GROMACS .gro file of C-alpha atoms in nm:
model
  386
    1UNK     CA    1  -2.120  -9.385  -1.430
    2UNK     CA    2  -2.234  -9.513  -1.087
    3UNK     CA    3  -2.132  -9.823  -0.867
    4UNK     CA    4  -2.314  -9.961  -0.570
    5UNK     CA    5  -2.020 -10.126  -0.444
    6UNK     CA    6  -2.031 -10.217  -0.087
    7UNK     CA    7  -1.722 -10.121   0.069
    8UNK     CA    8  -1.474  -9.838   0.015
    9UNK     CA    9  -1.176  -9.834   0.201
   10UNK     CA   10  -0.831  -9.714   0.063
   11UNK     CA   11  -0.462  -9.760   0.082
   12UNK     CA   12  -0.130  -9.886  -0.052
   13UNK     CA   13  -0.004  -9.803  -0.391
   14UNK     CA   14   0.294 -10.005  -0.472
   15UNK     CA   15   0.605  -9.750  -0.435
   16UNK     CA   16   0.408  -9.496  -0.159
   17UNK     CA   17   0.486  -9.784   0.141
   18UNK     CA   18   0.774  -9.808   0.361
   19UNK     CA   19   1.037 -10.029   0.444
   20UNK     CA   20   0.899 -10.293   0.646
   21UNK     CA   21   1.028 -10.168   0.973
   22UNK     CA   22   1.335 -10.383   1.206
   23UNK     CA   23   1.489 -10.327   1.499
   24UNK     CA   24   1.767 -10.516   1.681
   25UNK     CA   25   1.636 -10.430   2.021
   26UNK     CA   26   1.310 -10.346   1.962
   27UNK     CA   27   1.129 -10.108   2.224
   28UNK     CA   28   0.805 -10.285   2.420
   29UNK     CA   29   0.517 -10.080   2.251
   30UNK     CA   30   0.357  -9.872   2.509
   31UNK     CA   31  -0.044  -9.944   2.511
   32UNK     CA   32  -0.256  -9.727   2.325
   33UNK     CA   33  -0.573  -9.556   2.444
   34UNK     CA   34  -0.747  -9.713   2.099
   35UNK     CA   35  -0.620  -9.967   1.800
   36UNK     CA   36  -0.893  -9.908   1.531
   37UNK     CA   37  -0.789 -10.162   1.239
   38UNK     CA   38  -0.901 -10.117   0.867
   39UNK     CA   39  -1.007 -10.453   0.738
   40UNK     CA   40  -0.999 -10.452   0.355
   41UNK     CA   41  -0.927 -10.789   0.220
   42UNK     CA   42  -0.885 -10.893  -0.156
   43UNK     CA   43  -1.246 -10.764  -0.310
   44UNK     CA   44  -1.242 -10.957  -0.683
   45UNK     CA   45  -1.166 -11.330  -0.781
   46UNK     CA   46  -0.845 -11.451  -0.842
   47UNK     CA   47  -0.790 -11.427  -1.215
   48UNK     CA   48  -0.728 -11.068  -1.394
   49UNK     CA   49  -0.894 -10.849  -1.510
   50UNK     CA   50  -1.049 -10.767  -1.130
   51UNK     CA   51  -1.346 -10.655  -1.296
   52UNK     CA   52  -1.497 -10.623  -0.898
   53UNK     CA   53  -1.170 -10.486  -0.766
   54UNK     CA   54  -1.262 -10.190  -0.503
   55UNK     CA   55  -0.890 -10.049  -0.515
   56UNK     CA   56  -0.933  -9.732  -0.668
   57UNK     CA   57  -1.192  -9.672  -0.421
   58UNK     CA   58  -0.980  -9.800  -0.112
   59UNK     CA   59  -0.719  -9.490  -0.249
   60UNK     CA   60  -1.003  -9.173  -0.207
   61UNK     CA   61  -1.102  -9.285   0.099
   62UNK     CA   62  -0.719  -9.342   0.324
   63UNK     CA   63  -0.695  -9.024   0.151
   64UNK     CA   64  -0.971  -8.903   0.320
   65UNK     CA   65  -0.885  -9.020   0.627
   66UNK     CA   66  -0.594  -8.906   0.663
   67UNK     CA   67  -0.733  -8.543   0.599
   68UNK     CA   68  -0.937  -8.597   0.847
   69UNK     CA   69  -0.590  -8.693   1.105
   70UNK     CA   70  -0.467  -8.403   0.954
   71UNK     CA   71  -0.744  -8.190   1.054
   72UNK     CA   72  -0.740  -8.331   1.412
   73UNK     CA   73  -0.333  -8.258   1.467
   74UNK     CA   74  -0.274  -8.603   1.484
   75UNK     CA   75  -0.394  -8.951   1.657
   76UNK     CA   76  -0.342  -8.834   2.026
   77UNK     CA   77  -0.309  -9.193   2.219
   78UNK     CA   78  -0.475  -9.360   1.936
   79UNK     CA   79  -0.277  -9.575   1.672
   80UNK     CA   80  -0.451  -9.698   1.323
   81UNK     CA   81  -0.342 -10.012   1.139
   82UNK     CA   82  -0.452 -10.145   0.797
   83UNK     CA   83  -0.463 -10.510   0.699
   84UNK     CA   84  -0.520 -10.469   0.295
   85UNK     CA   85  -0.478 -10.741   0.035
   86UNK     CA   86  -0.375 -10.573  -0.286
   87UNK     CA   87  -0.360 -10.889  -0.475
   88UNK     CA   88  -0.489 -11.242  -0.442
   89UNK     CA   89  -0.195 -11.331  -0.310
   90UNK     CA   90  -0.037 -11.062  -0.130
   91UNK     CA   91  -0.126 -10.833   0.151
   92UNK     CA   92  -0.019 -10.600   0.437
   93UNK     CA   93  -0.019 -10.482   0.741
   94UNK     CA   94   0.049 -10.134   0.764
   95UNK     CA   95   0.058  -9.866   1.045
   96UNK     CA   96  -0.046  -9.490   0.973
   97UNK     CA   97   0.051  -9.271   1.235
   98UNK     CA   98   0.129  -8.885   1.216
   99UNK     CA   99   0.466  -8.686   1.213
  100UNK     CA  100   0.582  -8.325   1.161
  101UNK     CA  101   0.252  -8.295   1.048
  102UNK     CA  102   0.210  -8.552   0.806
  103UNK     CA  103   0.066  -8.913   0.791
  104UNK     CA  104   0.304  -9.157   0.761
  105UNK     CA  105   0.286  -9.495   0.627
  106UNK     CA  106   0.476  -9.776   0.775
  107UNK     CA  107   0.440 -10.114   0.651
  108UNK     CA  108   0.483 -10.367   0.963
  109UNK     CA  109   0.460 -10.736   0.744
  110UNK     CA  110   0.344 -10.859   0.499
  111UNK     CA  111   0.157 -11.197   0.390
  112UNK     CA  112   0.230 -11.404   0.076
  113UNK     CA  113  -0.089 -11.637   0.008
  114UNK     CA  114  -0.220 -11.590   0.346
  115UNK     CA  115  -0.522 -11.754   0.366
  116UNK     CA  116  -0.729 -11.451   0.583
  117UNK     CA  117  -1.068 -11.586   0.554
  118UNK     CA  118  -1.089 -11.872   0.785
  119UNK     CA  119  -1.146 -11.796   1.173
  120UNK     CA  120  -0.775 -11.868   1.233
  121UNK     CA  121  -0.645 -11.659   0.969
  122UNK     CA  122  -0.861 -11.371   1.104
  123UNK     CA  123  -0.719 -11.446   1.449
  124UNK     CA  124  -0.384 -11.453   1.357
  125UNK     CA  125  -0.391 -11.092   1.183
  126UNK     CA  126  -0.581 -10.970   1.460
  127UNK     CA  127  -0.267 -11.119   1.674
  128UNK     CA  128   0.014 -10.915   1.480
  129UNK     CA  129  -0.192 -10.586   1.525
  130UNK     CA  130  -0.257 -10.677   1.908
  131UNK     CA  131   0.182 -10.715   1.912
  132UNK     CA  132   0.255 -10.392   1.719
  133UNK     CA  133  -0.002 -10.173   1.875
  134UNK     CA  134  -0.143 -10.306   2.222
  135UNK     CA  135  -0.452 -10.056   2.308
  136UNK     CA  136  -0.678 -10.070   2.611
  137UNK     CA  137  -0.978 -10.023   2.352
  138UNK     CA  138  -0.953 -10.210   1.991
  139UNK     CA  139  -1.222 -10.116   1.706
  140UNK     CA  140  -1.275 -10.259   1.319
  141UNK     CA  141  -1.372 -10.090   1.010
  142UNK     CA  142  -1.399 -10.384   0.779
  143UNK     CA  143  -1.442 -10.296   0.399
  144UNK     CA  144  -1.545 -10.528   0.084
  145UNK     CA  145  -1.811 -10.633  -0.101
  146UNK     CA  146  -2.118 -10.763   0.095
  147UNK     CA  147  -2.497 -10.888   0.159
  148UNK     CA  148  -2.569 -10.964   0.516
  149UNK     CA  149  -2.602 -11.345   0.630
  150UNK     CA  150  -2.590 -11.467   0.250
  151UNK     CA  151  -2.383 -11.772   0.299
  152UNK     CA  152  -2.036 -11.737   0.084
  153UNK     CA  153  -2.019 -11.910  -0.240
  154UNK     CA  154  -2.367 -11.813  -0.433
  155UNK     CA  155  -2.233 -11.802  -0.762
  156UNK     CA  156  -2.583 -11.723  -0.942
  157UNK     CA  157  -2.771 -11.504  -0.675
  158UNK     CA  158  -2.616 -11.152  -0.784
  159UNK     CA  159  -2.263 -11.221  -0.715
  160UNK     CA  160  -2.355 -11.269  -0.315
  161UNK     CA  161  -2.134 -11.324  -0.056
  162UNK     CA  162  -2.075 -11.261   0.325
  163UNK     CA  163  -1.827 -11.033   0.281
  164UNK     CA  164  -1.517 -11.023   0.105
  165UNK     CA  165  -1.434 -11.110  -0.278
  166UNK     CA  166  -1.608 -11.192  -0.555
  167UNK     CA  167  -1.540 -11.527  -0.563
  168UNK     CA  168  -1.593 -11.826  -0.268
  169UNK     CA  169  -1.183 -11.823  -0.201
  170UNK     CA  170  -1.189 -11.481  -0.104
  171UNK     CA  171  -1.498 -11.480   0.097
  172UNK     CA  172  -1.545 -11.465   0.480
  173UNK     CA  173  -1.795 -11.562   0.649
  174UNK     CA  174  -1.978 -11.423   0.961
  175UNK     CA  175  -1.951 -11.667   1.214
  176UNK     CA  176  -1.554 -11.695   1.125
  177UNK     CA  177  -1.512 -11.324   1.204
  178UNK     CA  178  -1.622 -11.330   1.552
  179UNK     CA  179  -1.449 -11.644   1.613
  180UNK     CA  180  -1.132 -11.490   1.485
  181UNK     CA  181  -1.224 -11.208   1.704
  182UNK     CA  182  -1.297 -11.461   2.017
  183UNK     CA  183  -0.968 -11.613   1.927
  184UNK     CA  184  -0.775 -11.312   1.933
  185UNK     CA  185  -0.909 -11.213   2.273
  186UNK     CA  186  -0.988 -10.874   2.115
  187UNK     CA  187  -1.345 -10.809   2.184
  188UNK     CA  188  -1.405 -10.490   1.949
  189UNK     CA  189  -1.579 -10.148   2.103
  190UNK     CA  190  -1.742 -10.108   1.750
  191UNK     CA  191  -1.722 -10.298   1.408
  192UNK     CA  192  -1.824 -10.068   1.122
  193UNK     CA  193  -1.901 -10.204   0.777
  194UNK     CA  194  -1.857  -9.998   0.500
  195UNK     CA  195  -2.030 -10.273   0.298
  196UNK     CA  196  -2.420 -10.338   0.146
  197UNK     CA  197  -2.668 -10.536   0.361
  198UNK     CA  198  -2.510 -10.588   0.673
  199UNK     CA  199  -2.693 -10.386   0.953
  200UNK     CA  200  -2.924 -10.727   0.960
  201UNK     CA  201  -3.047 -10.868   1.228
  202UNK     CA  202  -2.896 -11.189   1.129
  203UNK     CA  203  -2.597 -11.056   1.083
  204UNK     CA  204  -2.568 -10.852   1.475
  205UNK     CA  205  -2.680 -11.205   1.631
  206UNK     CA  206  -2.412 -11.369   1.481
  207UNK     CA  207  -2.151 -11.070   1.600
  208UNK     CA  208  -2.347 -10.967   1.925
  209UNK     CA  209  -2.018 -11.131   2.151
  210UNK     CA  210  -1.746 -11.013   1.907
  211UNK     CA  211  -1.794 -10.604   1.946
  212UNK     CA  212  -2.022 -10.364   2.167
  213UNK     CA  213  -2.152 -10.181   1.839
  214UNK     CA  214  -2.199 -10.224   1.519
  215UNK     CA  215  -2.229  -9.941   1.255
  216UNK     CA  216  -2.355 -10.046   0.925
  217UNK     CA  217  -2.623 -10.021   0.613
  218UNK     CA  218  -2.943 -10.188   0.596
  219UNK     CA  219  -2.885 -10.142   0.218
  220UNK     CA  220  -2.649 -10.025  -0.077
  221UNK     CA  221  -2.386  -9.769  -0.054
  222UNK     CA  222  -2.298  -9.548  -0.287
  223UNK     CA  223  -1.942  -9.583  -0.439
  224UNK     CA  224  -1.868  -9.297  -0.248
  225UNK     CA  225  -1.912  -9.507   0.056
  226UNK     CA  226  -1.901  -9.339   0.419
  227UNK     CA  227  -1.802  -8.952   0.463
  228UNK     CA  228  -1.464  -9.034   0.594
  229UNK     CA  229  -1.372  -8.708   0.663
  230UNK     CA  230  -1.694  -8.610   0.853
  231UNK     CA  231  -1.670  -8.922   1.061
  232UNK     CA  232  -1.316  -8.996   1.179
  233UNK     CA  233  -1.355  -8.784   1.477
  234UNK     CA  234  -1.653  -8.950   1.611
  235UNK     CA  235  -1.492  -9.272   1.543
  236UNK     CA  236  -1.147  -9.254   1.664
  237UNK     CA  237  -1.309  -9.048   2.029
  238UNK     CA  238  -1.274  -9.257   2.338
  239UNK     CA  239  -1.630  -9.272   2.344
  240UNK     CA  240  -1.737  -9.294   2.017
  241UNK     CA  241  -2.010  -9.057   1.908
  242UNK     CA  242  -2.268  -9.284   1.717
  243UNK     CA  243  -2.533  -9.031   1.691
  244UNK     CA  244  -2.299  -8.816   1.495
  245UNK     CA  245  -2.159  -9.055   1.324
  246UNK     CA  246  -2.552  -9.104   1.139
  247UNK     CA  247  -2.613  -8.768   1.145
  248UNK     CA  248  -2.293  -8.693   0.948
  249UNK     CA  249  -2.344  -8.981   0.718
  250UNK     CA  250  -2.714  -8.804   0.653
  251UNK     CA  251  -2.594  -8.494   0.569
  252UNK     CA  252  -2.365  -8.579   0.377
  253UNK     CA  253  -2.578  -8.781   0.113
  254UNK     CA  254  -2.875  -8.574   0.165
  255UNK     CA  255  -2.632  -8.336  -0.061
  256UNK     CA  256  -2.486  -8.582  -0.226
  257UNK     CA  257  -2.539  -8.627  -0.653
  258UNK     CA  258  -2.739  -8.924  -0.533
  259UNK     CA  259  -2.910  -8.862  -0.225
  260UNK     CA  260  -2.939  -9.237  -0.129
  261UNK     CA  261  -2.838  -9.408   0.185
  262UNK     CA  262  -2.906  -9.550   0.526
  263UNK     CA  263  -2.694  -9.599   0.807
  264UNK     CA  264  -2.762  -9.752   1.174
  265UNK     CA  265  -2.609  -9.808   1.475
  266UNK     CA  266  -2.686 -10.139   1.690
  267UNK     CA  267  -2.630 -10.198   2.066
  268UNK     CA  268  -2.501 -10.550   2.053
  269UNK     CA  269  -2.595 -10.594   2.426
  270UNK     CA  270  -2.957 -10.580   2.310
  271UNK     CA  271  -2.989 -10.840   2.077
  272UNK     CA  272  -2.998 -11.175   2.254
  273UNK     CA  273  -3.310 -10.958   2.464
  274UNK     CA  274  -3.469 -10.916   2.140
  275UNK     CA  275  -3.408 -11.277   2.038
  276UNK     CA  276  -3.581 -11.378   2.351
  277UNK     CA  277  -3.881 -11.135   2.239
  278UNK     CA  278  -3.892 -11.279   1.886
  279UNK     CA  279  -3.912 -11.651   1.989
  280UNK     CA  280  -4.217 -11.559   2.223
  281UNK     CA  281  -4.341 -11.403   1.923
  282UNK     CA  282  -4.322 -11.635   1.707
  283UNK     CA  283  -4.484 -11.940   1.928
  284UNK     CA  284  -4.799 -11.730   1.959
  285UNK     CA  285  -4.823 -11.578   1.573
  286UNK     CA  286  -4.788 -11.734   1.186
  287UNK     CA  287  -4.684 -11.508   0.999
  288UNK     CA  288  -4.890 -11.470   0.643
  289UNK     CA  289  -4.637 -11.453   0.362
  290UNK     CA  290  -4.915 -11.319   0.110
  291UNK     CA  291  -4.862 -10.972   0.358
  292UNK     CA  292  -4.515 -10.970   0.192
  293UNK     CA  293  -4.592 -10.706  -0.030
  294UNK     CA  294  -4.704 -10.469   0.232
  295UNK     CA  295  -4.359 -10.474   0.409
  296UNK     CA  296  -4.117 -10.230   0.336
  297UNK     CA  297  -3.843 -10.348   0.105
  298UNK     CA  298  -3.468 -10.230   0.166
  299UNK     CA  299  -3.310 -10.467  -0.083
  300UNK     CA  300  -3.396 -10.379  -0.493
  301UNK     CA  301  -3.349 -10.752  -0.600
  302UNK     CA  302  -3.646 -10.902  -0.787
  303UNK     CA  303  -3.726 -11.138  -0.475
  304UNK     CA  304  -3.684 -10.900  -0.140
  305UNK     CA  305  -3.405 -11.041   0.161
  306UNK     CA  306  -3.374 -10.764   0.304
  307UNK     CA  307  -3.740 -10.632   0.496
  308UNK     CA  308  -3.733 -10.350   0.740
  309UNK     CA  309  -3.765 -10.545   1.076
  310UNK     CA  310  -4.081 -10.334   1.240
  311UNK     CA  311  -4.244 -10.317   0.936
  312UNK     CA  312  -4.233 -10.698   0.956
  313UNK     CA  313  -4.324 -10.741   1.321
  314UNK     CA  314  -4.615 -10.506   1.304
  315UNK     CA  315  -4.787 -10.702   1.026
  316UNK     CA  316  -4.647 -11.071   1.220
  317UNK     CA  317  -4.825 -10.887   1.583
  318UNK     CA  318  -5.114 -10.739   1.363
  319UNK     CA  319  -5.048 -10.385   1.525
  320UNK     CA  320  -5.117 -10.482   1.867
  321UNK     CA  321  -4.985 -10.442   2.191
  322UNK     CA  322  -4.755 -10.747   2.120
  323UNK     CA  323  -4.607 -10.525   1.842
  324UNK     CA  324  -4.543 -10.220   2.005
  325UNK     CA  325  -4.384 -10.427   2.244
  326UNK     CA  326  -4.084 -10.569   1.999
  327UNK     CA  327  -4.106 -10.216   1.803
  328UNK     CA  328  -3.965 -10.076   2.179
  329UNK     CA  329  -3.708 -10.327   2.174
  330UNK     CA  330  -3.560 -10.276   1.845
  331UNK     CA  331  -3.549  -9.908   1.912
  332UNK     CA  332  -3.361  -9.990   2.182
  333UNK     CA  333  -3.105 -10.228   1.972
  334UNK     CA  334  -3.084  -9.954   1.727
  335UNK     CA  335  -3.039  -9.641   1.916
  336UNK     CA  336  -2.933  -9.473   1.624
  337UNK     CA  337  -3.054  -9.500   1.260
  338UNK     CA  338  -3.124  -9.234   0.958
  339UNK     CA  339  -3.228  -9.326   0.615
  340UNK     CA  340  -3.243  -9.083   0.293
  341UNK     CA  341  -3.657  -9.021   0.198
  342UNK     CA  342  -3.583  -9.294  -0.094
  343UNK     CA  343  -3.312  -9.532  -0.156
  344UNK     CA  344  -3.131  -9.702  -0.446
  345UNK     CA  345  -3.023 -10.003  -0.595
  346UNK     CA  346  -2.855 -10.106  -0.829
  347UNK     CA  347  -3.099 -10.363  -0.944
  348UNK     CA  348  -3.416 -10.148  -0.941
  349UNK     CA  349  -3.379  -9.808  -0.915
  350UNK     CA  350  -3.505  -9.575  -0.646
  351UNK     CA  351  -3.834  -9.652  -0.414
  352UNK     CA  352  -3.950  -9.448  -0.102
  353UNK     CA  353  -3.857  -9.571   0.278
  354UNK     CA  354  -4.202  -9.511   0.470
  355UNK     CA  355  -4.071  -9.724   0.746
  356UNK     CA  356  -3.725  -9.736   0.867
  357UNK     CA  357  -3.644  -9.877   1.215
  358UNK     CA  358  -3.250  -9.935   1.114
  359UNK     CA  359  -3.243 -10.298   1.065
  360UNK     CA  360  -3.393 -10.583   0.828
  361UNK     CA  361  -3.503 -10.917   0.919
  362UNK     CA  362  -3.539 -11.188   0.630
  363UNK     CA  363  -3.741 -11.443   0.812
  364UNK     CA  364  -4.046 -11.332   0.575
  365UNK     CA  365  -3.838 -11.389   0.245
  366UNK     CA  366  -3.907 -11.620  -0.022
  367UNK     CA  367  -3.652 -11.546  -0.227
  368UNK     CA  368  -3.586 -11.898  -0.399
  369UNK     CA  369  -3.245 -11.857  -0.377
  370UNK     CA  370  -3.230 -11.843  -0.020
  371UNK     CA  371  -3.535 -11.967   0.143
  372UNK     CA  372  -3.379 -12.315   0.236
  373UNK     CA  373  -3.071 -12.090   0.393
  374UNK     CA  374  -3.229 -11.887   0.636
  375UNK     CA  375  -3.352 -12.181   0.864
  376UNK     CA  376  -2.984 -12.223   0.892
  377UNK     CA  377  -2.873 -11.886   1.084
  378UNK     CA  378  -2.807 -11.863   1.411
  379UNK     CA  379  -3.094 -11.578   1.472
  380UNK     CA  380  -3.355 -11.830   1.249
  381UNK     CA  381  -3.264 -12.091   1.548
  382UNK     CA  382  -3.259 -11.907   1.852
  383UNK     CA  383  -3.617 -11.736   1.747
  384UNK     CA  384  -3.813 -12.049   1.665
  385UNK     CA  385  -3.887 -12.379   1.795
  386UNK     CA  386  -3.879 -12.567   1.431
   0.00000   0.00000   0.00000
């Protein structure tokens, strides 16, 4: 049976986890080259049974990474810590590291009915992994269900949320995870999500001061969700390698049982340039909605989000110079970007991608259940003068 669930991280089975870890005179921790920190907070509601609980998922894929650490002979300078919530109302921060050639899992502290999903409870995670394991270079891989800029709390529009749970309690939104990150002083070299709909352009404007790059999918991922094992190199590197990072990700579900998927890579740096480009844009064009149907969809819901952003701007710029123009720019924000020849969802089944510039934009939708909301994102108000 298949899921199209939008994150798959895994970790922690009750029993496999170490004493937390004391010390009487505890040893400074010496800075590490790179702190990447797996994100997975609580993915279902808060009453049993977790009928949207990614856990079993979150277990393949630590597994996998820690093949892939294996593989490698270790971290080198690098350390890797894991914030996971395993219940509503518990969760942990753990540290993997690698002796006598095996991973090791440590767990650091843990949280009784921490509230993780406001800006300060973000911050104050991010805190405890900046006092365990102080890097010169911090990173995020953050893991739950998601769909892009979707405000949290949606109840009827497909079980929507930012990112997070499956209810409003467990659900973060964007604008509180950069803060936390502002907060923490921990301004991220990359923030992957292993999620659904969140390589958005709505989404990177609200995160473009929180991280240099950010790695996600302009659509669904397969339960499967990223090729761990293929990846971890190019992730954990000094200098990440984002090109094979997509190319990996291609491969892999161009074999794949269901050869669906699309992953991009977006130069946060670019986007307030590309803002500036889309506000001049859209003072000197309206854009028709009746085109809507031309544009190529990323999202199968019944009433498209989630458009491919240069299929949008050529129809907005009627293929002129103007459009060639923005279409230069977003290949510059997305540098890197590979999608399967068709995608799936789990609302609608497979469709071709004839355009694919490795983000969406949702300023054409009129989806009823969020047209009123998308005059309310940051990237709807830096773009247009209403």
């Amino acid at each position: 049976m298949k899921r199209f669930l939008s994150i798959y991280l895994a970790f922690m089975i009750v029993g496999m986890l170490t004493a937390c870890h004391n010390s009487d005179n505890p040893e400074p921790p010496q800075a590490a080259e790179k702190t990447l920190l797996l994100f997975m907070p609580w993915s279902a509601g808060a009453n049993e049974p977790y009928n949207s609980n990614l856990y079993s998922y979150f277990t393949q894929n630590i597994a996998d990474i820690e093949t892939a650490i294996k593989t490698q002979g270790g971290l080198g300078s690098n350390r890797l810590m894991v914030f996971i919530s395993q219940s509503p109302t518990y969760a942990a921060l753990v540290e993997i590291s690698y002796k006598g050639q095996q991973c090791v899992r440590d767990t650091l502290k843990r949280y009784n009915r921490y509230n993780y999903t406001t800006a300060y409870g973000i911050a104050s995670v991010l805190n405890d992994v900046k006092l365990q394991a102080p890097a010169n270079h911090y990173a995020m891989l953050i893991g739950c269900h998601g769909t892009g800029w979707i405000p949290k709390g949606i109840y009827d529009f497909y079980k929507t949320r930012s990112f997070g749970g499956s209810e409003a309690a467990y659900q973060i939104e964007l604008s509180d995870l950069a803060d936390g990150i502002r907060q923490a002083g921990m301004h991220m070299q990359f923030v992957v999500f292993d999620d659904c709909y969140m390589a958005g352009v709505e989404v990177a404007y609200d995160l473009k001061d929180a991280a240099d790059y950010l790695i996600a999918s302009t659509s669904e991922i397969m339960a499967a969700g990223l090729p761990y094992k293929q990846i971890w190199p190019c992730l954990i590197a000094s200098q990440p390698n984002y090109q094979g990072v997509v190319d990996a990700f291609y491969d892999f579900y161009s074999h794949y049982s269901y050869p669906y998927g699309t992953l991009s890579v977006i130069d946060c740096k670019q986007i307030d340039e590309t803002a500036r480009c889309m506000r001049e844009l859209n003072s000197r064009y309206t854009y028709d909605n009746d085109k809507n149907d031309e544009l190529q969809k990323l999202d199968g819901m019944a009433q498209t989000i989630f458009f491919d952003m240069q299929s949008y701007t050529d129809r907005l710029c009627e293929n002129n110079a103007d459009a060639e123009q923005i279409v230069q720019q977003i290949k510059r924000m997305v540098p890197y970007a590979k999608a399967t020849a068709e995608i799936y969802s789990a609302y609608s089944g497979a469709w071709k991608v004839d355009t694919f510039s490795g983000i969406t934009i949702s300023d054409p939708t009129t989806n009823s259940y969020v047209v009123g909301r998308k005059t309310m994102t940051a990237w709807w108000q830096a773009t247009h003068n209403d």
